[in-house]
XYZ file of C-alpha atoms in Angstrom:
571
model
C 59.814 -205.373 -31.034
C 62.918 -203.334 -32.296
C 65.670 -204.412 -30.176
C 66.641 -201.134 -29.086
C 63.386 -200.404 -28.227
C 63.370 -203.476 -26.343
C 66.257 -202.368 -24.504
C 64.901 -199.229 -23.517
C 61.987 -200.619 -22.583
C 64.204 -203.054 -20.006
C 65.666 -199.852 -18.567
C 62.683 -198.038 -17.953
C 61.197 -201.350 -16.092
C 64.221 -201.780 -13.812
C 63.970 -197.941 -12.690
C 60.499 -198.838 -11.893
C 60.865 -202.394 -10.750
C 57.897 -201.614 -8.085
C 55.429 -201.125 -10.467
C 53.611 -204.250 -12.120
C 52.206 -204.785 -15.409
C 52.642 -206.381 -18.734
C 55.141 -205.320 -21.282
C 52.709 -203.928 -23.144
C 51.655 -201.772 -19.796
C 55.229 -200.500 -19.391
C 55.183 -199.462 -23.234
C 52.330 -197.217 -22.964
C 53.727 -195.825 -20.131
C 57.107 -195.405 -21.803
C 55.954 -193.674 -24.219
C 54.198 -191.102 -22.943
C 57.477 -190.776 -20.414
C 59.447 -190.791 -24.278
C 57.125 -187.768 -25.429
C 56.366 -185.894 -22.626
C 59.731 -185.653 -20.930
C 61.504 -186.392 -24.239
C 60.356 -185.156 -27.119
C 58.303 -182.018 -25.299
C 60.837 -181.289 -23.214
C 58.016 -181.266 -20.007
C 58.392 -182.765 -16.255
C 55.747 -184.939 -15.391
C 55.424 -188.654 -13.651
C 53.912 -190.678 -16.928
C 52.407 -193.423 -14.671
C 50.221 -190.860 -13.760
C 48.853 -189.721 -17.427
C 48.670 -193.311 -18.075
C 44.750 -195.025 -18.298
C 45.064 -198.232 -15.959
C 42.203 -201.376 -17.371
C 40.921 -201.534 -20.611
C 39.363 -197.602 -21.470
C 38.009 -197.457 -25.499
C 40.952 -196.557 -27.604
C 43.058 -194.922 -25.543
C 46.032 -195.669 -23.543
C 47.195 -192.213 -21.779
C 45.657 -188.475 -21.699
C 48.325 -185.635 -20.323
C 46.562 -182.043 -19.773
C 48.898 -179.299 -18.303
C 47.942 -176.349 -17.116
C 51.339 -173.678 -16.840
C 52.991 -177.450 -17.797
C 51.726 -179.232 -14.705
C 49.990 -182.617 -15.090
C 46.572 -182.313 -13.163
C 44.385 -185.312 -13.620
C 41.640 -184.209 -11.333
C 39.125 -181.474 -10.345
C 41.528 -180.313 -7.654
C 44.848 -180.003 -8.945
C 43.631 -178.075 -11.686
C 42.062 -175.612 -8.766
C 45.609 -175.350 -7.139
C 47.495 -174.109 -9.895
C 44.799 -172.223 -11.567
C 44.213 -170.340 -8.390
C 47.936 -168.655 -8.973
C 48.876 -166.300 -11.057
C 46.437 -165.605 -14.740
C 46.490 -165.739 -18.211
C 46.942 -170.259 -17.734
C 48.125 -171.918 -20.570
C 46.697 -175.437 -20.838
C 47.446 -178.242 -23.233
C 45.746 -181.438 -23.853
C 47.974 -184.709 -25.018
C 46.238 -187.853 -25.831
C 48.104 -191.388 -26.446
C 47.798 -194.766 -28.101
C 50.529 -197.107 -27.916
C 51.127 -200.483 -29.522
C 53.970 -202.891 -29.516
C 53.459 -203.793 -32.991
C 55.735 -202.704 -35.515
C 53.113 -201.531 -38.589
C 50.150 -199.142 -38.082
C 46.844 -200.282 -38.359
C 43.735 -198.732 -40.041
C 41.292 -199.658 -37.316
C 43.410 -198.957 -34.110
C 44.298 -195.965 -35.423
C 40.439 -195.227 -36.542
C 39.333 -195.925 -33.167
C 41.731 -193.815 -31.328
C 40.730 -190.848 -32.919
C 37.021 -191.608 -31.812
C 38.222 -191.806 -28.459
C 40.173 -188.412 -28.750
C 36.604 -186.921 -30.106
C 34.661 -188.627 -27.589
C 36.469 -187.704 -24.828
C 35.721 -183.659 -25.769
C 32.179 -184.321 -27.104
C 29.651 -186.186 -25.745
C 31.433 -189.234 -23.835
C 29.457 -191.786 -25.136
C 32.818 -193.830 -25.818
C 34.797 -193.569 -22.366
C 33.555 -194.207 -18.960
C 35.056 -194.519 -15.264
C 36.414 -192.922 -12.635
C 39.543 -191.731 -14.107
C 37.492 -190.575 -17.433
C 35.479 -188.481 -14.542
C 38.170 -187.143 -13.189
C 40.500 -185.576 -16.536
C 37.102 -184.484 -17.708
C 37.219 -182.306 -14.756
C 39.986 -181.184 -15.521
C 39.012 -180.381 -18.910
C 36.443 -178.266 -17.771
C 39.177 -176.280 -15.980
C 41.314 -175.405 -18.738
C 38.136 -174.233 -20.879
C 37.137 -172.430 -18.350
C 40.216 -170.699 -17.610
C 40.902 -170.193 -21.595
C 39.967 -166.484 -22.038
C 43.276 -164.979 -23.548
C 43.952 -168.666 -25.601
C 42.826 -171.622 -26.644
C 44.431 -174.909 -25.548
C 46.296 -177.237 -27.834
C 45.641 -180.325 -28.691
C 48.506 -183.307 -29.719
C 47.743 -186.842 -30.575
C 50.292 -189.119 -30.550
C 49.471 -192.804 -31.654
C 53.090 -194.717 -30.915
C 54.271 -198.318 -32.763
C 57.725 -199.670 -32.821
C 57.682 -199.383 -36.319
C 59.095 -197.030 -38.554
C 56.239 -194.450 -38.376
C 56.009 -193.608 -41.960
C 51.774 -193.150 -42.627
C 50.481 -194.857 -45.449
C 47.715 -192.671 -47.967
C 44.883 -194.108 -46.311
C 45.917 -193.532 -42.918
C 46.661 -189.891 -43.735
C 43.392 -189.110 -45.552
C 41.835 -190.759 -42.102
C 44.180 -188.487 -39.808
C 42.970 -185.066 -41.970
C 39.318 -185.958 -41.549
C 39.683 -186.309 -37.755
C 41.693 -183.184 -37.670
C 38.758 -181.188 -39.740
C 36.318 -182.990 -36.956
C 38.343 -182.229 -34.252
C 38.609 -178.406 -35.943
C 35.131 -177.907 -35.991
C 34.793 -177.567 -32.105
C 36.233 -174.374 -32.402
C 37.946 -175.223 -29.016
C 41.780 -175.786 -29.929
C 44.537 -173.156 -30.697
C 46.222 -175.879 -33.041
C 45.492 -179.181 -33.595
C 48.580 -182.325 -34.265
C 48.265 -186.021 -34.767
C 51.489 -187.977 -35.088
C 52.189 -190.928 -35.890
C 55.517 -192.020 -33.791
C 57.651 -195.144 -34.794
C 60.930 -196.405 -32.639
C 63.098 -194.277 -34.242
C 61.209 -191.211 -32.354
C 60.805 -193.077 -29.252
C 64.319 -194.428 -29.234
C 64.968 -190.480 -29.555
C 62.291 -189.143 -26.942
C 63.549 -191.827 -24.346
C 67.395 -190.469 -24.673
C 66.416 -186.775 -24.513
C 63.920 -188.111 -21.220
C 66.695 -189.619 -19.186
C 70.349 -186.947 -20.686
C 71.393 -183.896 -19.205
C 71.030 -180.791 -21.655
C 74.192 -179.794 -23.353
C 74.994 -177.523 -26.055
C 78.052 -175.912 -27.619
C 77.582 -171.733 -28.830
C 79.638 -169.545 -30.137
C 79.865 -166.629 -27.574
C 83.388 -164.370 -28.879
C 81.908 -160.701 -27.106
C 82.136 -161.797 -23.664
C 83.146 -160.448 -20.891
C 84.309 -162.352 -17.913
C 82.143 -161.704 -14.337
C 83.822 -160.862 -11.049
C 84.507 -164.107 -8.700
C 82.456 -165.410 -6.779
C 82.618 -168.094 -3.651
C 79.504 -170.446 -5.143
C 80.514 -169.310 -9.109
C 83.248 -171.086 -10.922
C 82.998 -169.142 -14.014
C 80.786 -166.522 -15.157
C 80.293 -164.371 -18.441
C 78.782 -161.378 -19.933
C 78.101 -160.110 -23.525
C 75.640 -160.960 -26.595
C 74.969 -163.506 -29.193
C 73.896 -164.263 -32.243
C 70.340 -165.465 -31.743
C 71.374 -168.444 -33.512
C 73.219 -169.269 -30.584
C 70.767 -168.881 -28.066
C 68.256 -171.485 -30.546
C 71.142 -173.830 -30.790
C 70.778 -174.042 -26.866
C 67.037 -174.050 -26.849
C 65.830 -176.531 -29.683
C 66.117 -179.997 -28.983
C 67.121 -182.567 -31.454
C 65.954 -183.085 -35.104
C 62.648 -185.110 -34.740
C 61.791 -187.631 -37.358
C 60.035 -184.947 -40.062
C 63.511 -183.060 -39.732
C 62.262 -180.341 -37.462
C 63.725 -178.745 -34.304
C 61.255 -177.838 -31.432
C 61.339 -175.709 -28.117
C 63.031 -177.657 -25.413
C 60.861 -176.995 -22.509
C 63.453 -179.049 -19.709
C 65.892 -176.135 -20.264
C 63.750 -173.515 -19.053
C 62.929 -172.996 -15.506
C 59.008 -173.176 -15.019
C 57.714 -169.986 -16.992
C 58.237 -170.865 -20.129
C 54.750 -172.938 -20.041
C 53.801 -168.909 -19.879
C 54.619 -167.640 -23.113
C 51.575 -166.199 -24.674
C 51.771 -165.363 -28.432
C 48.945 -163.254 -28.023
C 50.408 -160.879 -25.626
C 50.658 -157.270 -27.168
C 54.641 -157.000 -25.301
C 55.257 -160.180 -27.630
C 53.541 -159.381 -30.748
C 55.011 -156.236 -30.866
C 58.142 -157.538 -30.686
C 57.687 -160.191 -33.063
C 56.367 -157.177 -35.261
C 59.699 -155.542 -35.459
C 61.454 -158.412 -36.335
C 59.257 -159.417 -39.275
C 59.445 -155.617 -40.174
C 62.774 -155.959 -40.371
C 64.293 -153.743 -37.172
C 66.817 -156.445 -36.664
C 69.569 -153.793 -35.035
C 67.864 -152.511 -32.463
C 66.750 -155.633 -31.069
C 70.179 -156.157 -28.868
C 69.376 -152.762 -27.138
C 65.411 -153.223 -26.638
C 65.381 -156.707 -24.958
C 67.115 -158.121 -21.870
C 68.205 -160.821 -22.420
C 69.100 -164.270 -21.479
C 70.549 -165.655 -18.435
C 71.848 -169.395 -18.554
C 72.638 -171.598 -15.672
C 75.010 -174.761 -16.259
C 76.398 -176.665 -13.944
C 79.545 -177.169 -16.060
C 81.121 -174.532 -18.664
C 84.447 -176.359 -20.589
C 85.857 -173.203 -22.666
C 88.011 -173.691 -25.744
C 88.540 -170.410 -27.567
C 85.567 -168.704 -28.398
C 83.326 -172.410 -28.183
C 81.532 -172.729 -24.631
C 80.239 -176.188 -24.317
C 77.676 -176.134 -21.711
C 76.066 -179.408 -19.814
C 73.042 -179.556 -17.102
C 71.849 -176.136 -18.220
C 69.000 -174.469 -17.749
C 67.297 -171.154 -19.217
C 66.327 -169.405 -15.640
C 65.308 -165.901 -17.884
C 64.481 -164.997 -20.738
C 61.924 -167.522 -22.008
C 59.567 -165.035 -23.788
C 62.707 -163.822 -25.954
C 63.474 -167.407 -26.524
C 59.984 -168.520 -27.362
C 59.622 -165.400 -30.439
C 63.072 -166.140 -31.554
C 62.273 -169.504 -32.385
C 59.578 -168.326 -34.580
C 61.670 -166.701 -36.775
C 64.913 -168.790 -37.277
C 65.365 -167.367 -40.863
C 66.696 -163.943 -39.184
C 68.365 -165.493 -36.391
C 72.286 -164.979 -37.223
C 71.175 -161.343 -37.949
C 70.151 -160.506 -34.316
C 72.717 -159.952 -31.379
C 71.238 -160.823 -27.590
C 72.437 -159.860 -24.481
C 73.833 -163.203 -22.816
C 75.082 -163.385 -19.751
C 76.336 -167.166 -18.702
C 76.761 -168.578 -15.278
C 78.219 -171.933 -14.534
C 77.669 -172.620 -10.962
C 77.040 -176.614 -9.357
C 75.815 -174.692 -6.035
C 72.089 -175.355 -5.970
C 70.932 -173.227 -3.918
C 72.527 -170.294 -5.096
C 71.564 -171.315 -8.543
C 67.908 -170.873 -7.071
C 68.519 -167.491 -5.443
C 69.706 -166.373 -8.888
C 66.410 -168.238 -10.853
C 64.330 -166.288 -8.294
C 66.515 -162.945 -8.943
C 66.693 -162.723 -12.011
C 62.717 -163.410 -12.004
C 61.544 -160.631 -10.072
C 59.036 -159.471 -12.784
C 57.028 -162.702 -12.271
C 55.226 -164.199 -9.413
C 57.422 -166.555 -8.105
C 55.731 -169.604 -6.227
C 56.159 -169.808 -2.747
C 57.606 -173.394 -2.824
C 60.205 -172.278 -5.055
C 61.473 -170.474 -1.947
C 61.016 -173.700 0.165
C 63.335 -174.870 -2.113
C 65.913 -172.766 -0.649
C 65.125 -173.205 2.736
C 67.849 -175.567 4.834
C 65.657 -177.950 6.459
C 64.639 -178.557 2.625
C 68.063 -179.201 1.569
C 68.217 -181.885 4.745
C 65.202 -183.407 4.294
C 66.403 -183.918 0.405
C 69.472 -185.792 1.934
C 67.478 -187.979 4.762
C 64.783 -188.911 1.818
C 67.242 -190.148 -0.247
C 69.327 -191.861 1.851
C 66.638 -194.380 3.068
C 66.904 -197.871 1.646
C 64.400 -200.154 -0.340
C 60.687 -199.164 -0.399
C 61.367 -196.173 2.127
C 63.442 -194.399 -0.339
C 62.383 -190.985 -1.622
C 63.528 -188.064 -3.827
C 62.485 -184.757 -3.223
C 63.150 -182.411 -6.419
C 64.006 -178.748 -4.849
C 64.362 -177.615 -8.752
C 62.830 -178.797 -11.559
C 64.178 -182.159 -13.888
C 66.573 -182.030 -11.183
C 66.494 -186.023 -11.824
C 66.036 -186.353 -15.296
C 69.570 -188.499 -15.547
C 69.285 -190.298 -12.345
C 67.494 -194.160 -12.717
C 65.025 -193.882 -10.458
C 61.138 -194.767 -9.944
C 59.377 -191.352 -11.139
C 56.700 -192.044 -8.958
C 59.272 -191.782 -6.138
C 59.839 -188.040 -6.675
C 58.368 -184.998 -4.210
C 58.136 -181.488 -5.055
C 57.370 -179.173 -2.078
C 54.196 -178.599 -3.029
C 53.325 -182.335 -2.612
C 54.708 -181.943 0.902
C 52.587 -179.081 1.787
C 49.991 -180.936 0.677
C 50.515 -183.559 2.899
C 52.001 -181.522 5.748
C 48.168 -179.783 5.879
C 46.542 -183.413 6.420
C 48.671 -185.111 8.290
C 50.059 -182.068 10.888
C 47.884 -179.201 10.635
C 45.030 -181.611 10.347
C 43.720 -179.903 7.758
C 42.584 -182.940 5.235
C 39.636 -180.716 3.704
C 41.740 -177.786 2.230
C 44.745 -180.072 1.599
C 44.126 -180.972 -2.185
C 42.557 -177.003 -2.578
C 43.042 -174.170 -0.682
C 46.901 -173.862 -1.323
C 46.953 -170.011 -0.962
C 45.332 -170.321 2.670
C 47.517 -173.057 3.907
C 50.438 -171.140 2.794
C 48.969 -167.553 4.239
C 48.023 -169.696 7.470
C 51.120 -172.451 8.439
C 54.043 -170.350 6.249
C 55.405 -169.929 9.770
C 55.382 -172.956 11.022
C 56.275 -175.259 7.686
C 59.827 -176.482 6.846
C 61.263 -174.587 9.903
C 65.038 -175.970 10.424
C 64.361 -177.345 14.284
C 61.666 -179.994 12.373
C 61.967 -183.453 12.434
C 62.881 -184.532 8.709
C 61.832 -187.941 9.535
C 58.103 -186.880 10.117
C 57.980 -185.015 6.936
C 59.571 -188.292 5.255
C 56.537 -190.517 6.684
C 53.933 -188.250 5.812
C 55.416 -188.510 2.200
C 56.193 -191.813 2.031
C 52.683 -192.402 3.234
C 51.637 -190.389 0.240
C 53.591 -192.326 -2.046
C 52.081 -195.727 -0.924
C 48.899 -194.716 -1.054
C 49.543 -193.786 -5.013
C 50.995 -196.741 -5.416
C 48.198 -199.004 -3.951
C 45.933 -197.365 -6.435
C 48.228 -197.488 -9.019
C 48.226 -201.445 -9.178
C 44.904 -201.740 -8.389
C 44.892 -202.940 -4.693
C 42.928 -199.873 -3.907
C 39.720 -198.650 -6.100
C 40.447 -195.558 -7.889
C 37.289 -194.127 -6.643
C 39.168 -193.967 -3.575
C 41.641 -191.264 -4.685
C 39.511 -188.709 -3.717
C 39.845 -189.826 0.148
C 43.623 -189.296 -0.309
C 44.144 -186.246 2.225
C 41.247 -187.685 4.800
C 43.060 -191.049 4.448
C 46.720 -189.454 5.893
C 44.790 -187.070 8.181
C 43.041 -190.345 10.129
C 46.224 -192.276 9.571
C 48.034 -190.149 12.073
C 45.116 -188.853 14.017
C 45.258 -192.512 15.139
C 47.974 -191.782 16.786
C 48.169 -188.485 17.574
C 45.194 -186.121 18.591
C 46.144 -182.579 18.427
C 47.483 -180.274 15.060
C 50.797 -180.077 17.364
C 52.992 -183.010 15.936
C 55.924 -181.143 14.359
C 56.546 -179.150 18.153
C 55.939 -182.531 20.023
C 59.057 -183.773 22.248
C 61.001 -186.271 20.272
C 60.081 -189.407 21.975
C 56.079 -188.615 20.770
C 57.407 -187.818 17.309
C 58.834 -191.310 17.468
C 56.455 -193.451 18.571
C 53.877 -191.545 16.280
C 56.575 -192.173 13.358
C 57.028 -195.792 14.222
C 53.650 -196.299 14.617
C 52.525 -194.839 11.133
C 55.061 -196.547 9.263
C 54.017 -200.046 10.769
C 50.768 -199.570 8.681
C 52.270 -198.081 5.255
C 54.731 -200.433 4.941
C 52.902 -203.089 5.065
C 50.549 -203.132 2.259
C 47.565 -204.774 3.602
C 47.048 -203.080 6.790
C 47.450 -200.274 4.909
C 44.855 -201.321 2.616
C 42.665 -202.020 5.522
C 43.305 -198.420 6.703
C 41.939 -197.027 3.314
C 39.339 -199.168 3.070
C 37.909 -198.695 6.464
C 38.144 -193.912 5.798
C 36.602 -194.182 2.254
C 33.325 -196.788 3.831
C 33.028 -194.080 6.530
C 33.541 -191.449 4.110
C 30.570 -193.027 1.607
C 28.388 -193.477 4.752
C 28.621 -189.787 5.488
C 28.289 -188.964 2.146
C 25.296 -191.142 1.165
C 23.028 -188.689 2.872
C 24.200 -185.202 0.983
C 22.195 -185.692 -2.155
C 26.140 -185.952 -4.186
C 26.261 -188.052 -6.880
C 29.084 -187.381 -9.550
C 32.685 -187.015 -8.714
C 32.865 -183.382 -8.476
C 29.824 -183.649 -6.487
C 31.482 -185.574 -3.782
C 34.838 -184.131 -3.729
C 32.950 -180.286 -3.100
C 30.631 -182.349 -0.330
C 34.435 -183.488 1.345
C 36.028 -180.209 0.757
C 33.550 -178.353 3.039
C 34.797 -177.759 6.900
C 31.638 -179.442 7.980
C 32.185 -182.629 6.834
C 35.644 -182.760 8.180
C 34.035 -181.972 11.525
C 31.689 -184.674 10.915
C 34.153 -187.182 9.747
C 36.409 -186.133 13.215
C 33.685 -186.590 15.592
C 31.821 -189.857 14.211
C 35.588 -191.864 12.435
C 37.447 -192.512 15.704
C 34.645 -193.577 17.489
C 33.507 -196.434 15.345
């Protein structure tokens, strides 16, 4: 293997020492970590994209919807329920530790890609059942565009494709073509030099120096330590928004700088393609007084002269602007842009001013949990807890991209109202899907600054195990779909009323203790899943369900949460 590869590869296992496999396990999985959160700039948990066993020719499949991994039925529901015009993306990956490609690996990857949206004769199981699920989802929702597709088949090699392995990658494009289901269709082969590349870009802060001489500087503020306004040469604003030259000597869209809505840019839109229009028409003037503009975010601004070098940055408007100015680099030093630059290491004012300067869009309603204070606190507890009860909970997005950690080990607060809905509100049949009545229901009475942070941290780290269990395969992976029933009876055990959070702090305590005593230890907690999914098949043996999608609709249904209530605690 190429030694810094190799290296790499050491670092990545060390951040995750919990999780077990074979080098050639942690490769796959570093790879996909090196391209998704590397090379494409996105924010996903790779272990999570990666195919645990043996599946035909295929080591990882990522689809995003609005660039959020879903890898079932039900996460695809939650995020397509928000908002409209989704953007989804399918990425599919082969890795090998070798350092040449190979004719037949390659060969039969390619089936697998084409198997996997044809007739699934190929690939098989549980997980298979699952992403094709979600599959369905994104063709379903894909009425304004189609999704694209990217291949990537990795090696530590050098990456350059021989003749015969190119004529094989155009005839599996053309196949792949004919479906008339893809907006655009890539299939790279990567070699160490790109992974070596995607794995630095995964795990560095953004930084980037611009030109920006017509500024202005912005009145003080008590959570600002510097602040700008003026315009740039649109140059300028690509020179902060294209990562690094890839290995065919091209720049692409860096989607960690931009906060969240940049997986919305639609080149279809009539607002953009006008715009884009007047460019290639050559109304390059009047493009500084049509458009407004960019507003950047860094954490640090170091100013000499003219030359603002900018680390930890992020793009919190002005994505669309970004997006059609990257299609036409050729005209880019000819177009000024309104700027305005704001270097600020407050974090939660740096999210009032993402959700400010946003007002146009729906914003999510976690991304105002992420200002809340009990947030903030619960952030500190989480992370301050040692070994295996250690947590991070990410208020803002690639807030831990530089930080070694597990990603597995990371919470957004949509995970926690997830689990806050099983677990508290006892709620375990509309936890994984009915995120807009949850929040319309418990928005009062979630994240509220008198609650216990330590309740909040068990109910997560209870999530966390139970990932992990099925993750290295001490749990079946048919038994994912139990997830929310599993936390629900877990504290139900415990406690028997939807009252937890406003119990007196001796309850919350022994309820805490009590929980904890099961996840921590990995084969009572075992026992605990084991014994909810063999009531949950008993129940469900009668319904007349037979796939997956089948059975997580039969579980979804308030019935059989009243069923499962009054018939699990008394056996």
């Amino acid at each position: 293997m190429n030694p810094i590869v190799r290296a790499q590869l050491n670092d990545f296992k060390n951040a995750n020492s919990h999780e077990q496999g074979k080098d050639s396990d942690f490769f796959e999985v570093m790879s996909i970590f090196a391209v998704e959160n590397g090379i494409l700039g996105e924010n996903i948990e790779p272990f999570r994209a990666h195919l645990k066993g043996s599946e035909f020719g295929i080591d990882g499949i990522s689809i995003c919807i609005q660039g959020t991994l879903c890898i079932d039925a039900d996460e695809a529901a939650s995020i397509l329920s928000v908002g409209k015009n989704h953007v989804g993306s399918f990425r599919m990956y082969q890795s090998k530790t070798s350092d040449s490609l190979d004719y037949g690996q390659i060969s039969k990857f390619l089936d697998a890609v084409y198997d996997f949206f044809t007739d699934l004769k190929l690939l098989s199981g549980d997980q298979i059942e699952d992403l094709v699920g979600v599959r369905d989802a994104v063709f379903a929702a894909a009425t304004r565009s189609n999704p694209d597709l990217k291949c990537f088949f990795c090696t530590t090699g050098s990456g350059e494709v021989p003749k015969a392995i190119q004529a094989l990658i155009d005839s599996n494009r053309s196949r792949l073509e004919a479906l008339n289901v893809f907006g655009s269709i890539d299939i790279s082969c990567l070699g160490a030099r790109d992974i070596q590349e995607g794995f630095r870009a995964a795990t560095n802060s953004s930084s980037a120096s611009i030109n920006f001489s017509k500024n202005v500087t912005l009145p003080d503020h008590e959570n600002i330590e510097e602040a700008y306004i003026g315009y740039v040469t649109a140059d300028q604003i690509l020179e902060m928004a294209l990562g690094d030259v890839d290995g065919q000597g091209n720049r692409h869209i860096n989607r960690a700088i931009f906060y969240d809505n940049v997986r919305d840019f639609n080149p279809n839109s009539e607002i953009n393609k006008s715009i884009l229009a007047d460019i290639e028409a050559g109304d390059l003037s009047s493009f500084v007084f049509k458009n407004n503009g960019i507003t950047v975010v860094a954490k640090s601004i170091s100013r000499k002269g003219d030359t603002f070098t900018l680390e930890d940055y992020q793009i919190v408007n002005g994505c669309q602007t970004t997006n059609i100015l990257a299609q036409t680099p050729q005209t880019a030093k000819k177009i000024s842009v309104p700027l305005r630059l704001i270097g600020s290491s407050d974090p939660d004012f740096i999210a009032k001013i993402i959700i400010g300067t946003n007002k146009q869009n729906e914003v999510r309603e976690d991304q105002f949990w992420a200002l809340l204070p009990f947030m903030k606190d619960l952030e500190i507890y989480c992370a301050g807890q040692d070994g295996d009860e250690r947590l991070l909970i990410e208020r803002r997005d690639n807030q831990y991209r530089d930080v070694a950690i597990e990603r597995t080990r990371i919470m957004k607060p949509s995970d926690l109202m997830k689990v806050s809905a099983a677990a508290f509100f006892f709620q375990p049949n509309r936890a994984a899907r009915d995120h807009r009545g949850i929040r319309k229901e418990f928005a009062s009475r979630i994240f509220l600054a008198d609650h216990s942070v330590e309740l909040y941290h068990m109910a997560a780290l209870s999530l966390y195990k139970f990932d992990y269990l099925v993750r290295t395969s001490k749990v079946p992976r048919a038994h994912v779909i139990n997830k929310f029933f599993v936390l629900y009876a877990l504290v139900q055990k415990f406690w028997h009323n939807p009252n937890l959070l406003e119990a007196k702090e001796k309850e919350r305590t022994r309820v805490r203790r009590s929980v904890l005593e099961i996840v921590l230890d990995n084969e009572e907690y075992v026992k605990h899943i084991e014994k909810v999914s063999k009531h949950i098949d008993t129940l469900v043996a009668s319904s007349g369900a037979k796939t997956r999608e089948q059975l997580r609709d039969f579980i979804r249904t308030e019935s059989f949460s009243e069923s499962f209530t009054k018939t699990f605690f008394d056996s």
